[in-house]
XYZ file of C-alpha atoms in Angstrom:
222
model
C 0.103 0.040 -0.015
C 2.884 2.255 0.905
C 4.267 2.022 -2.686
C 0.665 2.594 -4.345
C 0.264 5.720 -2.030
C 3.655 7.091 -2.948
C 3.450 6.347 -6.831
C -0.050 8.059 -6.705
C 1.016 10.943 -4.252
C -1.793 10.096 -1.985
C -2.238 9.794 1.612
C -1.897 6.063 2.685
C -5.129 6.096 4.537
C -7.086 6.940 1.580
C -5.397 4.501 -0.568
C -5.914 1.912 2.059
C -9.505 2.599 2.200
C -9.721 2.230 -1.583
C -7.854 -0.942 -1.901
C -9.626 -2.691 1.045
C -13.042 -1.565 -0.759
C -11.521 -3.020 -3.914
C -10.974 -6.265 -2.307
C -14.413 -6.780 -1.079
C -15.655 -5.582 -4.535
C -13.206 -8.308 -6.145
C -11.667 -5.423 -8.365
C -8.266 -6.353 -6.927
C -6.614 -9.451 -5.308
C -3.332 -9.927 -3.346
C -0.809 -12.016 -4.359
C 2.934 -12.138 -2.773
C 2.037 -8.819 -0.873
C 1.213 -6.949 -4.144
C -2.173 -5.870 -5.408
C -3.225 -6.968 -8.658
C -6.372 -6.078 -10.866
C -8.918 -8.558 -11.245
C -10.504 -8.944 -14.602
C -13.428 -6.915 -13.336
C -11.085 -4.455 -12.308
C -9.520 -4.343 -15.900
C -12.867 -3.480 -17.326
C -13.403 -0.689 -14.925
C -10.345 0.905 -15.828
C -10.028 0.082 -19.478
C -13.364 -1.061 -20.999
C -15.153 1.902 -22.988
C -18.860 0.497 -22.639
C -18.243 0.092 -18.667
C -16.705 3.696 -18.498
C -19.356 5.186 -20.250
C -22.134 3.754 -18.255
C -20.369 4.371 -15.065
C -19.906 8.105 -15.926
C -23.534 8.438 -17.110
C -24.862 6.953 -13.738
C -22.379 9.108 -11.610
C -22.442 12.504 -13.544
C -26.084 12.364 -14.857
C -28.178 10.233 -12.530
C -26.610 10.013 -9.152
C -27.877 13.239 -7.463
C -31.072 13.017 -8.994
C -31.576 9.492 -7.659
C -32.143 11.136 -3.948
C -35.310 12.024 -5.122
C -36.608 8.814 -6.691
C -39.303 8.232 -4.107
C -40.777 11.770 -4.852
C -40.523 11.096 -8.467
C -42.523 7.906 -8.127
C -45.362 9.516 -5.955
C -45.670 12.638 -8.256
C -44.740 11.271 -11.833
C -42.427 14.124 -12.228
C -38.742 14.108 -12.699
C -38.421 15.646 -9.279
C -34.472 14.758 -9.240
C -33.778 17.088 -12.215
C -33.848 20.119 -9.753
C -30.303 19.465 -9.206
C -29.588 20.737 -12.480
C -32.337 22.980 -13.262
C -35.937 23.960 -13.344
C -37.214 22.429 -16.476
C -40.224 20.148 -17.080
C -38.018 17.227 -18.487
C -34.261 16.880 -18.960
C -34.637 17.319 -22.796
C -35.607 20.997 -22.314
C -32.335 21.501 -20.354
C -29.848 19.353 -22.038
C -28.321 22.176 -23.937
C -27.764 23.838 -20.521
C -26.654 21.137 -18.298
C -22.982 21.613 -16.808
C -20.219 20.587 -19.219
C -19.131 17.284 -17.555
C -22.691 16.167 -17.405
C -23.194 17.089 -21.133
C -20.187 15.205 -21.828
C -21.363 12.247 -20.154
C -24.664 12.189 -21.740
C -23.642 12.545 -25.011
C -20.879 9.836 -24.747
C -23.581 7.460 -23.309
C -25.888 8.119 -26.142
C -23.250 8.343 -28.855
C -21.379 4.931 -27.799
C -24.651 2.961 -28.805
C -25.617 4.949 -31.851
C -22.143 4.975 -33.331
C -22.268 0.992 -33.645
C -25.983 0.713 -34.396
C -26.340 3.604 -37.214
C -23.928 2.113 -39.718
C -25.664 -1.382 -39.529
C -29.129 -0.137 -39.993
C -28.431 2.310 -42.989
C -29.318 -0.558 -45.506
C -32.523 -1.185 -43.838
C -33.417 2.528 -43.621
C -32.709 2.917 -47.367
C -34.275 -0.428 -48.441
C -37.287 1.391 -50.188
C -35.053 4.465 -51.320
C -36.689 7.130 -49.299
C -36.363 10.520 -50.808
C -37.130 12.559 -47.685
C -36.618 11.400 -43.805
C -38.182 12.879 -40.876
C -35.348 12.268 -37.853
C -37.816 12.716 -34.911
C -35.614 13.593 -31.893
C -32.621 13.906 -34.142
C -30.648 15.515 -31.198
C -27.093 16.591 -32.373
C -27.627 15.292 -35.756
C -25.485 12.148 -35.958
C -28.433 9.817 -37.490
C -29.226 12.826 -40.122
C -25.423 12.869 -41.030
C -24.932 9.253 -41.537
C -28.233 9.190 -43.756
C -26.677 12.048 -45.927
C -23.411 10.378 -46.084
C -24.901 6.691 -46.954
C -27.263 8.240 -49.706
C -26.323 11.243 -51.765
C -29.795 12.168 -52.796
C -31.771 11.859 -49.540
C -33.140 14.912 -47.762
C -33.696 14.929 -44.029
C -35.455 17.134 -41.527
C -34.430 16.985 -37.900
C -37.026 17.612 -35.376
C -35.945 18.576 -31.781
C -35.807 21.294 -29.311
C -33.842 24.572 -30.096
C -30.990 23.758 -27.958
C -30.387 20.185 -29.553
C -30.888 21.859 -32.954
C -28.294 24.606 -32.375
C -25.846 21.715 -31.876
C -26.995 19.754 -34.726
C -26.557 23.025 -37.028
C -22.924 23.194 -36.062
C -22.290 19.501 -36.915
C -24.190 19.678 -40.062
C -22.352 22.826 -41.339
C -18.999 21.209 -40.273
C -20.085 18.372 -42.671
C -21.210 20.433 -45.527
C -24.707 19.198 -45.569
C -26.570 22.375 -45.022
C -28.552 22.099 -48.419
C -29.780 18.421 -47.608
C -30.736 18.800 -44.088
C -33.436 21.009 -42.750
C -33.964 21.721 -38.892
C -37.495 22.007 -37.564
C -37.902 23.456 -33.645
C -40.596 21.458 -31.943
C -41.301 19.876 -28.363
C -42.130 16.316 -29.027
C -43.725 16.004 -25.917
C -46.553 18.564 -26.679
C -48.878 16.597 -28.640
C -50.766 19.874 -29.916
C -47.668 20.445 -32.069
C -47.859 19.023 -35.860
C -44.974 17.557 -37.729
C -43.914 19.393 -40.961
C -45.717 18.088 -43.926
C -42.997 19.175 -46.606
C -39.405 20.186 -47.006
C -37.868 23.148 -48.504
C -35.844 20.874 -50.708
C -38.812 18.518 -51.856
C -42.062 20.669 -51.659
C -44.228 17.713 -53.268
C -42.312 14.743 -51.873
C -44.030 12.812 -49.121
C -42.358 12.681 -46.072
C -41.004 9.200 -44.579
C -40.888 9.266 -40.759
C -38.396 7.386 -38.727
C -38.538 7.300 -34.920
C -35.808 5.977 -32.562
C -37.739 4.878 -29.452
C -36.779 2.283 -26.864
C -33.482 1.334 -28.571
C -35.264 0.365 -31.867
C -35.797 2.201 -35.235
C -39.373 2.282 -36.398
C -40.289 3.215 -39.806
C -43.538 4.648 -40.901
C -45.328 5.012 -44.085
C -45.060 8.469 -45.902
C -47.012 11.201 -44.582
C -50.118 12.312 -46.337
């Protein structure tokens, strides 16, 4: 323990607490008076999926979990008050503290970065000309579509804060002429989806939802 504390320039007591906790959690084990990583410990340190999930839990969810009982009783996101006074986290997503935003997007993008390339052939099986990307967030899916098919046009629907980030990404990729942005609160059911795009005034719109981890394609509007 003294060697570990010295290498890390940390108090011996703090290192002892962490290593003893690591032993009980089977993150480390002792061999010949040396602490060694277990497989679990290696994944905690080195596996990207593990890191992304743990950072999301710690930075996004942890403080809010103290209000879980209140949320269950009232049906409201009571724990959201640790970050701000919004009806849902989506209204405040663009205003979250930088480290919280970073954990949110790393969690979100970790899964989508693997999924999007694999579903492109499915999305374009029927050669859609115009797609609504409902809840398009920072525009990652729309950009994948634009890169996959040189003719498709896309409309991203989301809140203004998310669309501002999407606009920057779209501009950087050079797809401003093929991707439109439409500001809408998707939880407000009185709002209607756009029926047409500035690109294809007479083209029926195909809708694509990303819900519950699955893409759901619907017939063209109209």
